[in-house]
XYZ file of N, CA and C in Angstrom:
606
model
N 0.955 -1.099 0.409
C 0.025 0.199 -0.200
C 1.477 1.235 -0.118
N 0.860 2.373 -0.854
C 1.220 3.421 -1.370
C 1.054 4.214 -0.858
N 0.921 5.713 0.202
C 0.065 6.804 0.330
C 0.964 7.817 -0.567
N 0.478 8.770 -1.591
C 1.216 9.974 -2.159
C 0.455 10.754 -0.738
N 1.467 11.949 -0.982
C 1.652 12.336 0.717
C 1.955 13.618 0.290
N 1.983 15.549 0.825
C 2.741 16.114 0.176
C 2.820 16.985 2.095
N 3.623 17.039 2.068
C 4.127 17.793 3.950
C 3.014 19.121 4.065
N 1.846 19.369 4.542
C 1.227 20.197 5.288
C 0.175 19.867 4.591
N -0.043 19.231 3.965
C -1.181 18.790 3.027
C -2.070 17.891 4.291
N -3.450 18.192 3.778
C -5.067 17.105 4.334
C -4.531 15.684 4.091
N -3.443 15.035 2.892
C -3.533 14.022 3.681
C -2.517 13.195 4.993
N -2.010 14.165 6.284
C -1.330 13.370 6.958
C -2.663 12.828 7.755
N -3.985 13.412 7.905
C -5.255 12.269 8.504
C -4.902 10.778 8.129
N -4.254 10.744 6.821
C -4.245 9.643 6.422
C -3.058 8.787 6.425
N -2.436 9.684 6.915
C -0.988 8.984 7.662
C -1.381 8.654 8.922
N -2.259 9.268 9.514
C -2.345 9.366 11.152
C -3.170 7.649 11.190
N -4.210 7.488 10.139
C -5.195 6.510 10.235
C -4.461 5.209 9.994
N -3.491 4.962 8.693
C -2.525 4.149 8.750
C -2.197 3.653 9.685
N -1.258 4.716 10.492
C -0.488 4.171 12.588
C -1.494 3.463 12.879
N -3.109 4.216 13.354
C -3.943 4.064 13.970
C -3.839 2.230 13.748
N -4.114 1.969 12.483
C -5.209 1.000 12.060
C -3.457 -0.617 12.340
N -2.033 0.345 12.337
C -0.941 -0.514 12.209
C -0.580 -1.446 10.752
N -1.448 -0.554 9.785
C -1.111 -1.138 8.578
C 0.195 -0.691 7.705
N 0.903 -1.524 7.064
C 2.351 -1.355 6.185
C 1.795 -0.423 5.361
N 3.197 0.419 5.074
C 2.520 1.242 4.046
C 4.018 1.936 3.664
N 3.880 2.665 2.151
C 5.094 3.293 1.636
C 4.778 5.016 1.744
N 5.263 5.393 1.942
C 4.816 7.320 1.592
C 5.675 7.495 0.888
N 4.703 8.446 0.242
C 5.448 8.527 -1.744
C 5.800 10.472 -1.267
N 6.551 11.022 -0.863
C 6.707 12.307 -0.860
C 6.429 13.386 -2.139
N 5.792 13.690 -2.118
C 5.524 15.231 -2.740
C 5.540 16.063 -2.782
N 5.947 16.776 -4.189
C 5.577 18.413 -3.744
C 4.805 19.249 -4.755
N 4.925 20.364 -4.765
C 3.807 20.533 -5.269
C 4.120 20.639 -7.371
N 5.501 20.764 -7.499
C 5.647 20.482 -8.865
C 5.286 18.524 -9.575
N 5.913 17.377 -8.897
C 5.885 16.195 -8.616
C 3.902 15.672 -8.653
N 3.352 16.628 -8.089
C 2.205 16.282 -8.077
C 1.747 17.067 -9.979
N 2.227 17.691 -10.417
C 1.343 17.960 -11.547
C 2.585 17.756 -13.252
N 3.206 16.765 -12.600
C 4.197 15.533 -13.978
C 3.204 14.599 -14.323
N 3.657 14.690 -15.660
C 2.350 13.761 -16.126
C 2.179 11.993 -15.635
N 3.598 11.342 -15.143
C 3.312 10.231 -14.631
C 2.117 10.192 -13.216
N 2.316 10.730 -12.576
C 1.570 11.111 -11.448
C 0.348 11.512 -12.223
N 0.006 12.426 -12.816
C -1.204 12.363 -13.134
C -2.150 11.377 -13.773
N -1.253 10.550 -14.660
C -2.071 9.566 -14.459
C -2.711 8.853 -13.700
N -2.076 9.120 -12.424
C -3.273 8.201 -11.819
C -3.504 8.996 -11.305
N -3.605 10.534 -10.773
C -4.465 11.026 -10.571
C -4.246 12.221 -10.871
N -5.134 11.814 -12.049
C -5.814 13.296 -12.535
C -6.219 14.977 -11.909
N -6.752 14.827 -10.503
C -7.071 16.073 -10.505
C -5.723 16.109 -10.323
N -4.191 15.935 -10.434
C -2.724 17.001 -9.493
C -3.116 17.024 -8.030
N -3.167 16.578 -7.566
C -3.543 17.122 -5.690
C -3.154 15.388 -4.968
N -2.861 15.925 -3.640
C -3.109 14.714 -2.766
C -4.127 14.673 -2.172
N -4.427 13.710 -1.103
C -3.952 11.998 -0.974
C -4.550 11.541 -2.335
N -3.151 10.203 -1.954
C -3.739 8.858 -3.680
C -3.118 8.532 -2.734
N -3.562 7.274 -2.328
C -3.151 5.536 -2.259
C -3.305 4.282 -3.317
N -2.360 3.697 -3.898
C -2.355 3.054 -4.590
C -2.325 1.728 -3.611
N -3.017 0.294 -3.875
C -3.499 -0.427 -3.119
C -3.443 -1.791 -4.288
N -2.781 -2.504 -4.158
C -3.258 -3.319 -5.706
C -3.236 -3.077 -6.701
N -4.695 -2.908 -7.480
C -4.796 -2.131 -8.642
C -5.663 -1.600 -9.093
N -5.725 -0.983 -7.009
C -6.818 0.306 -6.925
C -5.767 1.521 -7.300
N -6.134 2.906 -7.604
C -5.288 3.916 -6.949
C -7.033 5.259 -7.161
N -6.622 5.198 -6.102
C -7.940 5.837 -5.250
C -7.708 7.406 -4.524
N -8.910 8.098 -5.257
C -8.044 9.192 -4.786
C -10.129 10.402 -3.870
N -8.949 11.798 -3.677
C -9.766 11.799 -2.456
C -10.135 11.511 -0.787
N -9.755 12.718 -0.136
C -9.693 12.058 1.171
C -10.289 11.321 1.925
N -11.484 11.664 1.731
C -13.029 10.545 1.757
C -13.208 9.895 2.166
N -12.722 9.251 0.116
C -13.071 7.561 0.346
C -11.449 7.014 0.779
N -10.440 8.009 0.780
C -9.927 6.773 1.403
C -10.156 6.888 3.173
N -9.934 7.770 3.763
C -10.493 7.482 5.326
C -10.898 6.427 5.122
N -12.751 6.106 4.652
C -13.549 5.226 4.423
C -13.071 4.027 4.320
N -12.269 3.697 3.502
C -12.101 2.635 2.540
C -10.957 2.249 3.339
N -10.546 2.539 3.960
C -8.838 2.394 5.479
C -10.157 1.867 6.445
N -10.990 2.639 6.608
C -11.759 2.056 8.040
C -12.593 0.313 7.288
N -13.143 0.606 6.473
C -13.803 -0.125 5.952
C -12.941 -2.129 5.605
N -11.710 -1.472 5.295
C -10.499 -2.525 5.746
C -10.535 -3.524 6.540
N -10.994 -2.373 7.615
C -10.426 -3.020 9.323
C -11.946 -2.640 10.124
N -13.011 -3.554 9.690
C -14.094 -2.442 10.564
C -13.549 -2.682 12.106
N -12.553 -4.114 12.563
C -12.983 -4.663 13.786
C -12.256 -2.845 14.938
N -11.471 -1.581 14.237
C -10.763 -0.995 15.021
C -12.290 0.003 14.838
N -13.480 0.580 14.133
C -14.838 1.116 14.207
C -14.456 2.554 13.936
N -13.179 2.674 13.025
C -13.021 3.440 12.962
C -13.858 4.557 12.303
N -15.365 4.128 11.827
C -16.209 4.506 10.891
C -17.393 4.461 11.027
N -17.153 4.391 13.062
C -18.681 4.135 13.277
C -18.352 2.454 13.735
N -19.960 2.007 15.102
C -19.866 1.578 15.590
C -20.349 -0.022 14.943
N -20.780 0.757 13.775
C -21.022 -0.866 12.895
C -22.572 -0.444 12.600
N -23.295 0.430 13.705
C -24.417 0.583 13.709
C -24.507 1.154 11.529
N -25.905 1.737 11.027
C -26.078 2.716 10.425
C -26.025 4.582 10.734
N -26.289 4.035 12.389
C -26.842 5.600 12.936
C -24.670 6.167 13.301
N -23.872 4.902 13.288
C -23.195 5.051 13.994
C -21.752 5.771 12.730
N -22.114 4.796 11.893
C -21.888 5.487 10.973
C -22.037 6.979 10.008
N -23.318 7.117 9.942
C -23.645 8.642 9.425
C -23.089 9.464 10.655
N -22.588 9.197 11.949
C -22.358 10.550 12.308
C -20.943 10.467 12.349
N -19.943 9.823 11.730
C -18.643 9.632 10.996
C -18.919 10.166 9.770
N -19.793 9.908 8.995
C -19.656 10.798 7.363
C -20.531 12.568 8.358
N -20.999 12.214 8.557
C -21.560 14.056 8.933
C -20.957 15.040 8.980
N -19.564 14.333 10.529
C -18.290 15.301 10.460
C -17.680 15.187 9.333
N -16.997 13.742 8.866
C -16.553 13.903 7.595
C -16.613 15.142 6.922
N -18.271 15.056 6.371
C -18.214 15.387 4.861
C -17.995 16.520 5.446
N -18.434 16.931 6.883
C -17.826 19.129 6.986
C -17.131 19.226 7.469
N -16.218 18.631 8.255
C -14.665 18.895 7.834
C -13.947 19.011 6.416
N -14.450 18.124 5.221
C -13.617 18.170 4.263
C -15.085 19.162 3.014
N -15.906 19.147 3.256
C -17.361 19.556 1.953
C -16.877 21.188 2.857
N -17.122 22.019 3.723
C -16.821 23.248 4.468
C -15.962 23.642 4.907
N -15.069 23.007 5.716
C -13.864 23.502 7.164
C -13.115 23.567 5.489
N -12.634 22.268 5.273
C -11.070 21.795 3.623
C -11.457 23.269 2.991
N -12.392 23.755 2.628
C -12.884 24.638 1.894
C -12.579 26.653 2.058
N -13.568 26.683 3.757
C -12.562 27.846 4.289
C -11.714 28.363 3.875
N -10.342 27.071 3.980
C -9.509 27.433 4.085
C -8.794 27.669 2.516
N -9.331 27.961 1.188
C -8.189 27.700 -0.202
C -8.405 29.395 0.022
N -8.342 30.662 0.617
C -8.406 31.931 0.240
C -7.414 32.020 0.842
N -7.064 31.549 2.250
C -6.247 32.244 2.743
C -4.946 31.255 2.515
N -4.683 29.930 1.489
C -3.871 29.347 1.200
C -3.295 29.860 -0.452
N -4.312 30.318 -1.111
C -4.224 31.143 -2.472
C -5.366 31.903 -2.976
N -4.662 33.462 -2.442
C -5.571 34.307 -2.314
C -5.083 34.835 -3.713
N -4.674 34.434 -4.566
C -4.453 35.240 -6.635
C -5.255 34.436 -6.703
N -5.818 33.048 -6.216
C -6.990 32.319 -7.692
C -8.317 33.341 -6.985
N -7.904 34.663 -6.117
C -9.572 34.809 -5.887
C -9.562 36.117 -6.734
N -8.390 37.049 -5.936
C -8.761 38.088 -6.539
C -7.190 38.706 -6.727
N -6.880 39.493 -7.072
C -5.690 40.659 -7.850
C -5.577 41.913 -7.002
N -4.424 41.899 -6.357
C -4.045 42.992 -5.529
C -3.300 42.404 -4.115
N -2.821 43.132 -3.496
C -2.788 43.123 -1.741
C -3.636 42.665 -0.631
N -4.364 45.513 -1.672
C -5.293 45.588 -0.338
C -6.254 43.965 -0.430
N -6.771 43.813 -1.451
C -8.055 42.959 -1.557
C -7.276 41.120 -0.739
N -6.209 41.127 -1.465
C -5.891 39.848 -0.706
C -5.679 39.773 0.193
N -5.076 41.283 1.310
C -5.337 41.244 2.446
C -6.728 40.356 3.336
N -7.637 41.904 2.592
C -9.296 41.746 3.266
C -9.795 40.109 2.495
N -9.312 39.639 1.666
C -10.160 38.279 1.303
C -9.567 37.316 2.716
N -8.276 37.573 2.984
C -7.979 35.986 3.939
C -8.271 36.977 5.598
N -8.492 37.980 6.184
C -9.399 38.420 7.298
C -11.027 37.334 6.892
N -11.717 37.398 6.039
C -12.949 37.476 6.026
C -12.723 35.735 5.707
N -11.457 35.150 5.388
C -11.853 33.426 5.129
C -11.585 33.103 6.859
N -10.602 33.792 7.237
C -10.482 33.504 8.971
C -11.463 33.907 10.171
N -12.836 34.382 9.250
C -13.831 34.819 9.842
C -15.030 33.629 9.955
N -14.405 32.920 8.849
C -15.536 32.032 8.630
C -14.638 31.106 8.596
N -13.821 30.594 9.249
C -13.354 28.990 9.129
C -13.297 29.732 11.147
N -13.490 30.771 11.555
C -12.943 31.268 12.862
C -15.133 30.252 13.362
N -15.756 30.429 12.630
C -17.181 30.571 12.374
C -17.646 28.860 12.501
N -16.821 28.362 11.590
C -16.644 26.578 11.738
C -15.904 26.288 12.704
N -15.265 26.487 13.617
C -13.977 26.589 14.372
C -15.093 26.399 16.106
N -15.397 27.682 15.905
C -16.454 27.176 16.804
C -18.219 26.486 17.159
N -18.640 26.038 16.377
C -19.431 24.451 15.708
C -18.389 23.947 16.036
N -17.574 23.664 15.797
C -16.316 22.123 16.264
C -15.825 21.794 17.947
N -15.964 22.943 18.200
C -15.334 23.381 19.595
C -16.841 23.204 20.590
N -18.482 23.658 20.207
C -19.031 23.289 20.862
C -20.154 21.766 21.133
N -19.189 20.806 19.230
C -19.349 19.284 19.485
C -18.715 19.218 20.212
N -17.092 19.065 20.684
C -16.555 18.461 21.779
C -16.603 19.089 23.015
N -17.618 19.774 23.582
C -17.843 20.460 24.682
C -17.434 19.245 25.970
N -18.310 18.596 25.448
C -18.777 17.224 26.432
C -17.531 15.709 26.426
N -16.732 15.979 24.795
C -16.955 14.964 24.826
C -14.898 15.026 24.460
N -14.342 13.395 24.079
C -13.671 13.821 23.222
C -12.788 13.173 21.619
N -13.885 12.845 21.138
C -13.765 12.469 20.320
C -15.135 13.535 19.027
N -15.232 14.012 17.942
C -15.999 14.092 17.488
C -17.749 13.126 17.871
N -17.669 11.907 17.623
C -18.559 11.258 17.371
C -18.731 11.040 19.151
N -18.227 10.988 19.748
C -17.679 10.198 21.651
C -17.272 8.428 21.359
N -16.661 8.597 20.375
C -16.083 7.858 20.129
C -14.502 7.746 18.744
N -13.492 7.468 18.845
C -12.376 7.814 18.151
C -13.027 7.458 16.511
N -13.394 8.018 15.906
C -12.818 8.047 13.716
C -12.024 8.338 13.435
N -12.444 7.974 12.001
C -11.303 8.188 10.867
C -11.417 10.073 10.879
N -13.306 10.685 11.672
C -13.038 12.423 11.231
C -12.370 13.002 12.053
N -11.748 12.413 12.795
C -10.664 13.517 14.409
C -9.428 13.664 13.035
N -8.723 12.308 12.523
C -7.839 13.341 11.819
C -7.444 13.986 10.970
N -8.986 14.203 10.601
C -9.279 16.132 9.741
C -9.116 16.858 10.690
N -9.847 16.630 11.394
C -9.712 17.722 12.065
C -8.644 18.215 12.688
N -8.207 17.273 13.402
C -6.155 17.175 13.714
C -5.998 18.983 12.150
N -5.767 18.291 11.222
C -5.181 18.641 10.204
C -5.766 20.213 9.854
N -7.422 20.112 10.157
C -7.479 21.858 10.199
C -7.163 22.451 10.673
N -7.233 21.699 12.218
C -6.754 22.986 13.758
C -5.012 23.343 13.123
N -4.471 22.596 12.611
C -3.081 22.821 12.253
C -2.996 24.124 11.190
N -3.780 23.667 10.367
C -3.808 24.991 9.024
C -4.308 26.161 9.887
N -5.037 25.929 10.851
C -5.684 27.141 11.620
C -5.202 28.138 12.344
N -3.889 27.574 12.927
C -2.656 27.886 13.755
C -2.032 27.905 13.439
N -1.420 28.197 11.672
C -0.585 28.727 10.687
C -1.102 29.112 10.007
N -2.497 29.478 10.094
C -2.931 30.948 9.535
C -3.701 31.351 9.977
N -3.763 31.706 11.581
C -3.726 32.670 12.228
C -4.594 32.825 12.197
N -5.522 31.737 13.439
C -7.223 32.002 13.527
C -7.004 31.583 14.702
N -8.253 32.894 14.961
C -7.859 32.773 16.212
C -8.561 32.520 17.429
N -8.248 31.265 17.910
C -8.730 30.540 18.281
C -8.298 30.333 19.939
N -8.355 31.300 20.955
C -7.632 31.166 21.686
C -8.998 31.277 23.373
N -9.882 30.983 23.131
C -10.851 30.428 23.959
C -11.659 29.005 23.543
N -11.356 28.635 22.760
C -12.291 27.904 21.869
C -11.505 26.396 22.666
N -11.476 26.259 23.988
C -10.621 24.973 25.116
C -11.320 23.944 24.350
N -12.659 23.131 24.407
C -12.763 21.896 23.927
C -11.784 21.667 22.802
N -11.318 22.070 21.946
C -10.488 22.373 20.502
C -8.665 22.621 20.573
N -8.581 22.707 22.019
C -7.356 22.879 22.327
C -6.852 21.911 23.471
N -8.083 21.421 23.924
C -7.648 20.213 24.223
C -7.895 18.841 23.503
N -8.459 18.550 22.708
C -8.495 17.660 21.677
C -7.544 17.786 20.952
N -6.604 19.056 20.112
C -5.205 18.900 20.116
C -4.398 18.555 20.475
N -4.437 19.046 22.522
C -3.150 18.117 23.052
C -3.264 17.092 22.987
N -4.035 16.132 22.489
C -4.708 14.911 22.861
C -4.079 14.539 22.257
N -4.333 14.575 20.658
C -3.725 14.415 19.329
C -2.838 14.502 19.448
N -1.302 16.104 19.732
C -0.528 16.301 19.405
C 0.261 14.514 19.593
N 0.528 14.036 21.299
C 0.560 13.563 22.750
C -0.088 11.858 21.644
N -0.913 11.097 20.549
C -1.250 10.033 20.354
C 0.607 9.507 19.917
N 1.083 9.118 19.794
C 2.385 7.841 19.419
C 1.631 8.178 17.935
N 0.835 7.589 17.534
C 0.923 7.467 15.423
C 0.090 8.832 14.797
N 0.176 10.126 15.927
C 0.477 11.733 15.210
C 1.972 11.843 15.297
N 2.290 11.473 16.703
C 3.553 11.826 16.610
C 4.886 11.175 15.222
N 3.949 10.159 15.229
C 4.931 9.108 13.612
C 5.276 9.718 12.693
N 3.001 10.105 11.929
C 2.984 10.698 11.282
C 3.451 11.900 10.847
N 3.819 13.177 12.063
C 5.116 14.068 12.139
C 6.335 13.825 11.442
N 6.697 13.318 12.423
C 8.198 12.237 11.773
C 8.023 12.149 10.272
N 7.192 11.832 10.221
C 7.300 10.701 8.355
C 7.069 12.160 8.189
N 6.521 13.443 8.041
C 6.384 14.365 7.106
C 7.855 15.242 6.591
N 8.760 14.602 7.806
C 9.869 15.749 8.218
C 11.478 14.662 7.387
N 10.983 13.487 7.322
C 12.323 12.568 6.741
C 12.606 13.052 5.175
């Protein structure tokens, strides 16, 4: 099993899940240049990460990859407790993180795609931080009385950890989001998370 991963990207979530599951894997490090190379585009026409190669399967899109890994190892219950309701809860938060929260960071990562001009870029970034902050407040509320988004550890939690790292890096105010701060601290102490972060530095 190979995971094509780029430092700082959302594919960190997949690395963490692979660690939780104890699945042997190879990390294929990618860069902004290599994800646009013709050989890679044959595997992943989107020209992004993550990409998971497992046998003859080349799987793209983070939600699909995380779900696939969880389904390969149902005993770990990373996609819920085995009930339809449990899986729906995991997918609800995973969809929110992928479709809403992740998308809200795009103006912070590449403002030039949206506006032309430094003053406008700064205004766009400020608006994006406010939008991200609103989403984080919702997530903070969800964690007010639990350690994990659904009440038990799932594939949604590493994705949340990734966006919290992005929020810190992009100057989003999280000073009073205490449940998220506690979650981030717990995740940062997790051995699989530490291993994944070390792998990024290798």
